[in-house]
Amino acid sequence: MNYKEFMNKLIKKETSGIYLFDSKEEYLNESIIEACKSNISFLDFNYIDIKEKTDYETIKTSFETYPVMEDKKYLIWRNIDLSKNKIKDYKEILDNLEKDLENFPAYVSFFIFSESSPFKGKFYKKVLQYGNIVEISRLNNQELSSFIGIRFSRAGKKIQNSLITEIIERFSYLSKNSNIDLYDVVNTVDKIISNSKDIRVSKKDVHDQLDLVLNLNIFNLTDSFSQRDLRQASAALFHMKESGEDLFMIYHMIIRQVRNLIGVKYLLKLSYNEKFIMKCLSIGSFELKKLKTFVNNFSLEELFDLHDYLYKMEVLQKSQDFDMAEHLLIFLNKACIKERDI
């Protein structure tokens, strides 16, 4: 089942049983959760949102309790990781849920959101047999164009298709392995809407906000080298260089990323909790979440070597022959190419 098929059922209040989501778009996950809330009149009784790891009894009590003054209730379980390497952390819960699947209460819609694609093992196959797997992919060009157009329309704004195309082209959302998501797109579209004084959105309204979007490219670069994706990282660097962005600003953002990778990896190794890590490194929960997915791509020794090279770059900057673009490219090669790949 895809996103569109699922949403049609949800809007019509026709969902029932267990739904396991294999989603590539957090924004669409949130839109599902908001739609659940709008379907319920008594949220305190009939909407249950369980975040992170819990125990089976908590989940069982949640779905065995009948809805109050309504026919249906929604149970959400999210902020969990059911990927191949992490699913063992939830073994007890999933083993017990497997026994409930065949006779799961019809009055409950139980939505399970895994932060990474769920492992297609025993539990996945059981849900496929007795429940539903919902696959949510990133939007293609046509879907993204429609998504943006509808957002303007709902805000009472009219916009030319050519300007929607400009918005899409300025983002790297459609690029393979892009780290730009719908939250980034929505944020810019909403700013265009709020800053547009007329019903018809002008070219200037769009360009004024798109000029700010260039700053997203640096995050695309830091995410790409953190994934050790040389092709994507190099493409992002060349794009920013051609756009006239400040290469020294890029250099300092790269330093920040490497230092945060070192900090997160080291503090996780010492078993510090997320709250302490965020306070210690002065980062938010969203950035920590991303860094946690990157740190396993590097050993601490590799990260310290990268940090040493960045320090050498600072010393070399005093040289008249220093070429920042060239040294940034050398850095990306060091960051993305593992020794065994050479």
GROMACS .gro file of C-alpha atoms in nm:
model
  342
    1MET     CA    1   0.000   0.000   0.000
    2ASN     CA    2   0.137   0.342  -0.091
    3TYR     CA    3   0.086   0.679   0.081
    4LYS     CA    4  -0.203   0.791  -0.140
    5GLU     CA    5  -0.394   0.464  -0.098
    6PHE     CA    6  -0.342   0.468   0.277
    7MET     CA    7  -0.447   0.833   0.318
    8ASN     CA    8  -0.768   0.771   0.124
    9LYS     CA    9  -0.858   0.499   0.375
   10LEU     CA   10  -0.753   0.710   0.674
   11ILE     CA   11  -0.956   1.014   0.565
   12LYS     CA   12  -1.261   0.790   0.518
   13LYS     CA   13  -1.197   0.638   0.863
   14GLU     CA   14  -1.164   0.293   0.709
   15THR     CA   15  -0.832   0.188   0.868
   16SER     CA   16  -0.826  -0.106   1.108
   17GLY     CA   17  -0.558  -0.335   1.253
   18ILE     CA   18  -0.180  -0.301   1.240
   19TYR     CA   19   0.006  -0.087   0.986
   20LEU     CA   20   0.387  -0.102   0.963
   21PHE     CA   21   0.536   0.199   0.781
   22ASP     CA   22   0.841   0.185   0.558
   23SER     CA   23   0.873   0.560   0.507
   24LYS     CA   24   1.133   0.785   0.346
   25GLU     CA   25   0.954   1.107   0.440
   26GLU     CA   26   0.917   1.220   0.802
   27TYR     CA   27   0.692   1.507   0.694
   28LEU     CA   28   0.438   1.262   0.548
   29ASN     CA   29   0.456   1.055   0.868
   30GLU     CA   30   0.359   1.365   1.063
   31SER     CA   31   0.075   1.439   0.822
   32ILE     CA   32  -0.063   1.091   0.897
   33ILE     CA   33  -0.045   1.151   1.271
   34GLU     CA   34  -0.222   1.488   1.235
   35ALA     CA   35  -0.493   1.320   1.025
   36CYS     CA   36  -0.543   1.063   1.304
   37LYS     CA   37  -0.600   1.342   1.554
   38SER     CA   38  -0.854   1.512   1.330
   39ASN     CA   39  -1.050   1.183   1.309
   40ILE     CA   40  -1.096   1.170   1.687
   41SER     CA   41  -1.327   1.379   1.904
   42PHE     CA   42  -1.193   1.260   2.242
   43LEU     CA   43  -0.815   1.262   2.206
   44ASP     CA   44  -0.747   1.195   2.573
   45PHE     CA   45  -0.920   0.858   2.549
   46ASN     CA   46  -0.894   0.745   2.189
   47TYR     CA   47  -0.554   0.866   2.072
   48ILE     CA   48  -0.243   0.709   2.226
   49ASP     CA   49   0.107   0.815   2.118
   50ILE     CA   50   0.391   0.593   2.245
   51LYS     CA   51   0.739   0.727   2.173
   52GLU     CA   52   1.062   0.528   2.183
   53LYS     CA   53   1.115   0.188   2.341
   54THR     CA   54   0.846   0.065   2.577
   55ASP     CA   55   0.723  -0.272   2.703
   56TYR     CA   56   0.469  -0.513   2.560
   57GLU     CA   57   0.221  -0.473   2.848
   58THR     CA   58   0.195  -0.097   2.782
   59ILE     CA   59   0.113  -0.159   2.417
   60LYS     CA   60  -0.125  -0.447   2.495
   61THR     CA   61  -0.318  -0.239   2.749
   62SER     CA   62  -0.343   0.042   2.493
   63PHE     CA   63  -0.502  -0.170   2.220
   64GLU     CA   64  -0.718  -0.387   2.447
   65THR     CA   65  -0.892  -0.087   2.605
   66TYR     CA   66  -1.213  -0.004   2.417
   67PRO     CA   67  -1.262   0.343   2.266
   68VAL     CA   68  -1.467   0.588   2.473
   69MET     CA   69  -1.781   0.739   2.315
   70GLU     CA   70  -1.646   0.663   1.966
   71ASP     CA   71  -1.620   0.361   1.738
   72LYS     CA   72  -1.245   0.378   1.677
   73LYS     CA   73  -0.918   0.460   1.845
   74TYR     CA   74  -0.565   0.520   1.719
   75LEU     CA   75  -0.245   0.383   1.869
   76ILE     CA   76   0.086   0.530   1.746
   77TRP     CA   77   0.426   0.376   1.819
   78ARG     CA   78   0.719   0.581   1.685
   79ASN     CA   79   1.080   0.694   1.741
   80ILE     CA   80   1.192   0.333   1.717
   81ASP     CA   81   1.434   0.156   1.483
   82LEU     CA   82   1.324  -0.180   1.341
   83SER     CA   83   1.610  -0.203   1.091
   84LYS     CA   84   1.814  -0.522   1.058
   85ASN     CA   85   2.081  -0.413   1.308
   86LYS     CA   86   1.840  -0.273   1.570
   87ILE     CA   87   1.530  -0.492   1.558
   88LYS     CA   88   1.674  -0.726   1.821
   89ASP     CA   89   1.626  -0.448   2.077
   90TYR     CA   90   1.248  -0.492   2.037
   91LYS     CA   91   1.240  -0.872   2.016
   92GLU     CA   92   1.022  -0.936   2.321
   93ILE     CA   93   0.757  -0.684   2.214
   94LEU     CA   94   0.748  -0.800   1.852
   95ASP     CA   95   0.738  -1.170   1.943
   96ASN     CA   96   0.431  -1.105   2.157
   97LEU     CA   97   0.267  -0.880   1.897
   98GLU     CA   98   0.301  -1.156   1.639
   99LYS     CA   99   0.067  -1.370   1.850
  100ASP     CA  100  -0.193  -1.088   1.855
  101LEU     CA  101  -0.190  -1.013   1.484
  102GLU     CA  102  -0.436  -1.276   1.365
  103ASN     CA  103  -0.713  -1.161   1.602
  104PHE     CA  104  -0.622  -0.795   1.645
  105PRO     CA  105  -0.913  -0.573   1.762
  106ALA     CA  106  -1.097  -0.417   1.467
  107TYR     CA  107  -1.169  -0.095   1.657
  108VAL     CA  108  -0.796  -0.012   1.678
  109SER     CA  109  -0.573   0.137   1.411
  110PHE     CA  110  -0.219   0.062   1.530
  111PHE     CA  111   0.046   0.258   1.334
  112ILE     CA  112   0.412   0.158   1.377
  113PHE     CA  113   0.671   0.404   1.241
  114SER     CA  114   1.030   0.282   1.217
  115GLU     CA  115   1.298   0.550   1.177
  116SER     CA  116   1.479   0.325   0.928
  117SER     CA  117   1.333   0.078   0.680
  118PRO     CA  118   1.198  -0.216   0.884
  119PHE     CA  119   1.381  -0.546   0.850
  120LYS     CA  120   1.188  -0.785   0.627
  121GLY     CA  121   1.209  -1.070   0.875
  122LYS     CA  122   0.956  -1.267   1.075
  123PHE     CA  123   0.759  -0.973   1.215
  124TYR     CA  124   0.746  -0.792   0.879
  125LYS     CA  125   0.613  -1.105   0.706
  126LYS     CA  126   0.355  -1.158   0.979
  127VAL     CA  127   0.228  -0.801   0.940
  128LEU     CA  128   0.218  -0.852   0.563
  129GLN     CA  129  -0.001  -1.158   0.622
  130TYR     CA  130  -0.243  -1.021   0.884
  131GLY     CA  131  -0.196  -0.644   0.872
  132ASN     CA  132  -0.066  -0.384   0.628
  133ILE     CA  133   0.273  -0.261   0.508
  134VAL     CA  134   0.263   0.105   0.399
  135GLU     CA  135   0.550   0.215   0.175
  136ILE     CA  136   0.607   0.591   0.160
  137SER     CA  137   0.862   0.698  -0.100
  138ARG     CA  138   1.011   1.039  -0.164
  139LEU     CA  139   0.805   1.242  -0.409
  140ASN     CA  140   0.888   1.241  -0.779
  141ASN     CA  141   0.892   1.560  -0.989
  142GLN     CA  142   0.521   1.552  -1.073
  143GLU     CA  143   0.418   1.476  -0.714
  144LEU     CA  144   0.645   1.747  -0.574
  145SER     CA  145   0.507   2.002  -0.820
  146SER     CA  146   0.150   1.910  -0.721
  147PHE     CA  147   0.243   1.916  -0.349
  148ILE     CA  148   0.383   2.270  -0.375
  149GLY     CA  149   0.094   2.393  -0.591
  150ILE     CA  150  -0.167   2.262  -0.345
  151ARG     CA  151   0.011   2.432  -0.055
  152PHE     CA  152  -0.008   2.770  -0.231
  153SER     CA  153  -0.372   2.707  -0.328
  154ARG     CA  154  -0.477   2.620   0.027
  155ALA     CA  155  -0.321   2.945   0.145
  156GLY     CA  156  -0.537   3.136  -0.106
  157LYS     CA  157  -0.242   3.214  -0.335
  158LYS     CA  158  -0.201   3.177  -0.711
  159ILE     CA  159   0.138   3.096  -0.861
  160GLN     CA  160   0.267   3.029  -1.213
  161ASN     CA  161   0.386   2.675  -1.290
  162SER     CA  162   0.718   2.821  -1.407
  163LEU     CA  163   0.780   2.960  -1.056
  164ILE     CA  164   0.698   2.623  -0.900
  165THR     CA  165   0.957   2.474  -1.135
  166GLU     CA  166   1.212   2.732  -1.014
  167ILE     CA  167   1.144   2.636  -0.653
  168ILE     CA  168   1.198   2.267  -0.734
  169GLU     CA  169   1.516   2.333  -0.931
  170ARG     CA  170   1.671   2.539  -0.650
  171PHE     CA  171   1.642   2.242  -0.413
  172SER     CA  172   1.832   1.915  -0.455
  173TYR     CA  173   1.530   1.720  -0.326
  174LEU     CA  174   1.495   1.518  -0.648
  175SER     CA  175   1.864   1.423  -0.659
  176LYS     CA  176   1.948   1.067  -0.569
  177ASN     CA  177   2.061   1.037  -0.204
  178SER     CA  178   1.965   1.401  -0.138
  179ASN     CA  179   1.937   1.493   0.229
  180ILE     CA  180   1.688   1.772   0.157
  181ASP     CA  181   1.341   1.666   0.271
  182LEU     CA  182   0.986   1.800   0.250
  183TYR     CA  183   1.032   1.999   0.573
  184ASP     CA  184   1.294   2.210   0.391
  185VAL     CA  185   1.064   2.261   0.093
  186VAL     CA  186   0.760   2.343   0.308
  187ASN     CA  187   0.958   2.590   0.518
  188THR     CA  188   1.057   2.792   0.212
  189VAL     CA  189   0.713   2.771   0.047
  190ASP     CA  190   0.548   2.895   0.367
  191LYS     CA  191   0.793   3.187   0.385
  192ILE     CA  192   0.709   3.280   0.026
  193ILE     CA  193   0.339   3.269   0.114
  194SER     CA  194   0.374   3.480   0.429
  195ASN     CA  195   0.588   3.742   0.252
  196SER     CA  196   0.365   3.769  -0.054
  197LYS     CA  197   0.127   4.065  -0.017
  198ASP     CA  198  -0.090   3.991  -0.322
  199ILE     CA  199  -0.307   3.695  -0.414
  200ARG     CA  200  -0.084   3.625  -0.712
  201VAL     CA  201   0.270   3.534  -0.604
  202SER     CA  202   0.527   3.739  -0.794
  203LYS     CA  203   0.868   3.637  -0.927
  204LYS     CA  204   1.028   3.870  -0.672
  205ASP     CA  205   0.838   3.702  -0.385
  206VAL     CA  206   0.986   3.369  -0.491
  207HIS     CA  207   1.340   3.490  -0.563
  208ASP     CA  208   1.371   3.679  -0.234
  209GLN     CA  209   1.322   3.352  -0.043
  210LEU     CA  210   1.510   3.124  -0.283
  211ASP     CA  211   1.823   3.333  -0.238
  212LEU     CA  212   1.821   3.212   0.124
  213VAL     CA  213   1.787   2.847   0.019
  214LEU     CA  214   2.147   2.837  -0.097
  215ASN     CA  215   2.241   2.791   0.268
  216LEU     CA  216   2.077   2.446   0.252
  217ASN     CA  217   2.353   2.330   0.017
  218ILE     CA  218   2.609   2.334   0.297
  219PHE     CA  219   2.396   2.090   0.494
  220ASN     CA  220   2.366   1.873   0.185
  221LEU     CA  221   2.747   1.877   0.164
  222THR     CA  222   2.809   1.794   0.531
  223ASP     CA  223   2.548   1.516   0.523
  224SER     CA  224   2.698   1.370   0.205
  225PHE     CA  225   3.055   1.344   0.330
  226SER     CA  226   2.923   1.211   0.662
  227GLN     CA  227   2.764   0.931   0.457
  228ARG     CA  228   3.097   0.890   0.274
  229ASP     CA  229   2.926   0.967  -0.055
  230LEU     CA  230   3.205   1.129  -0.259
  231ARG     CA  231   3.000   1.185  -0.573
  232GLN     CA  232   2.719   1.369  -0.394
  233ALA     CA  233   2.959   1.565  -0.171
  234SER     CA  234   3.176   1.675  -0.464
  235ALA     CA  235   2.869   1.776  -0.666
  236ALA     CA  236   2.743   1.988  -0.374
  237LEU     CA  237   3.086   2.155  -0.336
  238PHE     CA  238   3.114   2.237  -0.708
  239HIS     CA  239   2.757   2.370  -0.713
  240MET     CA  240   2.830   2.606  -0.423
  241LYS     CA  241   3.160   2.716  -0.577
  242GLU     CA  242   2.988   2.798  -0.907
  243SER     CA  243   2.714   2.983  -0.714
  244GLY     CA  244   2.979   3.207  -0.560
  245GLU     CA  245   2.933   3.089  -0.201
  246ASP     CA  246   3.202   3.171   0.055
  247LEU     CA  247   3.438   2.871   0.059
  248PHE     CA  248   3.581   2.976   0.395
  249MET     CA  249   3.230   2.962   0.545
  250ILE     CA  250   3.199   2.610   0.403
  251TYR     CA  251   3.535   2.520   0.558
  252HIS     CA  252   3.420   2.630   0.905
  253MET     CA  253   3.090   2.442   0.871
  254ILE     CA  254   3.287   2.128   0.782
  255ILE     CA  255   3.504   2.175   1.092
  256ARG     CA  256   3.189   2.201   1.302
  257GLN     CA  257   3.048   1.880   1.150
  258VAL     CA  258   3.368   1.680   1.212
  259ARG     CA  259   3.392   1.805   1.572
  260ASN     CA  260   3.028   1.713   1.634
  261LEU     CA  261   3.083   1.367   1.484
  262ILE     CA  262   3.378   1.317   1.719
  263GLY     CA  263   3.178   1.446   2.016
  264VAL     CA  264   2.871   1.229   1.950
  265LYS     CA  265   3.072   0.914   1.880
  266TYR     CA  266   3.288   0.957   2.190
  267LEU     CA  267   3.001   1.045   2.427
  268LEU     CA  268   2.786   0.757   2.298
  269LYS     CA  269   3.080   0.525   2.357
  270LEU     CA  270   3.083   0.646   2.720
  271SER     CA  271   2.704   0.576   2.741
  272TYR     CA  272   2.595   0.935   2.801
  273ASN     CA  273   2.227   1.004   2.736
  274GLU     CA  274   2.096   1.222   2.452
  275LYS     CA  275   2.002   1.514   2.677
  276PHE     CA  276   2.360   1.538   2.806
  277ILE     CA  277   2.506   1.509   2.454
  278MET     CA  278   2.282   1.785   2.318
  279LYS     CA  279   2.375   2.017   2.606
  280CYS     CA  280   2.745   1.934   2.582
  281LEU     CA  281   2.767   1.993   2.205
  282SER     CA  282   2.504   2.272   2.188
  283ILE     CA  283   2.297   2.089   1.925
  284GLY     CA  284   1.927   2.013   1.892
  285SER     CA  285   1.747   1.680   1.884
  286PHE     CA  286   1.708   1.681   1.503
  287GLU     CA  287   2.080   1.737   1.447
  288LEU     CA  288   2.171   1.473   1.706
  289LYS     CA  289   1.941   1.224   1.535
  290LYS     CA  290   2.123   1.278   1.205
  291LEU     CA  291   2.470   1.265   1.362
  292LYS     CA  292   2.385   0.933   1.530
  293THR     CA  293   2.315   0.783   1.188
  294PHE     CA  294   2.653   0.906   1.059
  295VAL     CA  295   2.898   0.821   1.339
  296ASN     CA  296   2.907   0.449   1.259
  297ASN     CA  297   3.052   0.536   0.918
  298PHE     CA  298   3.380   0.639   1.083
  299SER     CA  299   3.618   0.518   1.349
  300LEU     CA  300   3.735   0.774   1.605
  301GLU     CA  301   4.085   0.743   1.456
  302GLU     CA  302   3.951   0.838   1.111
  303LEU     CA  303   3.764   1.138   1.253
  304PHE     CA  304   4.072   1.260   1.441
  305ASP     CA  305   4.276   1.227   1.119
  306LEU     CA  306   4.019   1.438   0.934
  307HIS     CA  307   4.028   1.697   1.211
  308ASP     CA  308   4.408   1.708   1.188
  309TYR     CA  309   4.389   1.772   0.813
  310LEU     CA  310   4.143   2.057   0.867
  311TYR     CA  311   4.384   2.209   1.120
  312LYS     CA  312   4.668   2.182   0.864
  313MET     CA  313   4.443   2.366   0.616
  314GLU     CA  314   4.417   2.653   0.863
  315VAL     CA  315   4.797   2.674   0.878
  316LEU     CA  316   4.828   2.650   0.498
  317GLN     CA  317   4.583   2.938   0.449
  318LYS     CA  318   4.864   3.176   0.535
  319SER     CA  319   5.042   3.064   0.218
  320GLN     CA  320   4.998   3.278  -0.094
  321ASP     CA  321   4.951   2.966  -0.306
  322PHE     CA  322   4.666   2.827  -0.095
  323ASP     CA  323   4.362   2.714  -0.297
  324MET     CA  324   4.064   2.656  -0.066
  325ALA     CA  325   3.853   2.474  -0.329
  326GLU     CA  326   4.138   2.234  -0.406
  327HIS     CA  327   4.199   2.153  -0.039
  328LEU     CA  328   3.827   2.108   0.032
  329LEU     CA  329   3.815   1.854  -0.250
  330ILE     CA  330   4.117   1.674  -0.104
  331PHE     CA  331   3.939   1.669   0.232
  332LEU     CA  332   3.625   1.516   0.075
  333ASN     CA  333   3.837   1.242  -0.082
  334LYS     CA  334   3.996   1.168   0.257
  335ALA     CA  335   3.655   1.168   0.428
  336CYS     CA  336   3.470   0.954   0.174
  337ILE     CA  337   3.725   0.701   0.053
  338LYS     CA  338   3.806   0.425   0.299
  339GLU     CA  339   4.153   0.270   0.289
  340ARG     CA  340   4.016  -0.065   0.175
  341ASP     CA  341   3.850   0.110  -0.122
  342ILE     CA  342   4.186   0.239  -0.253
   0.00000   0.00000   0.00000
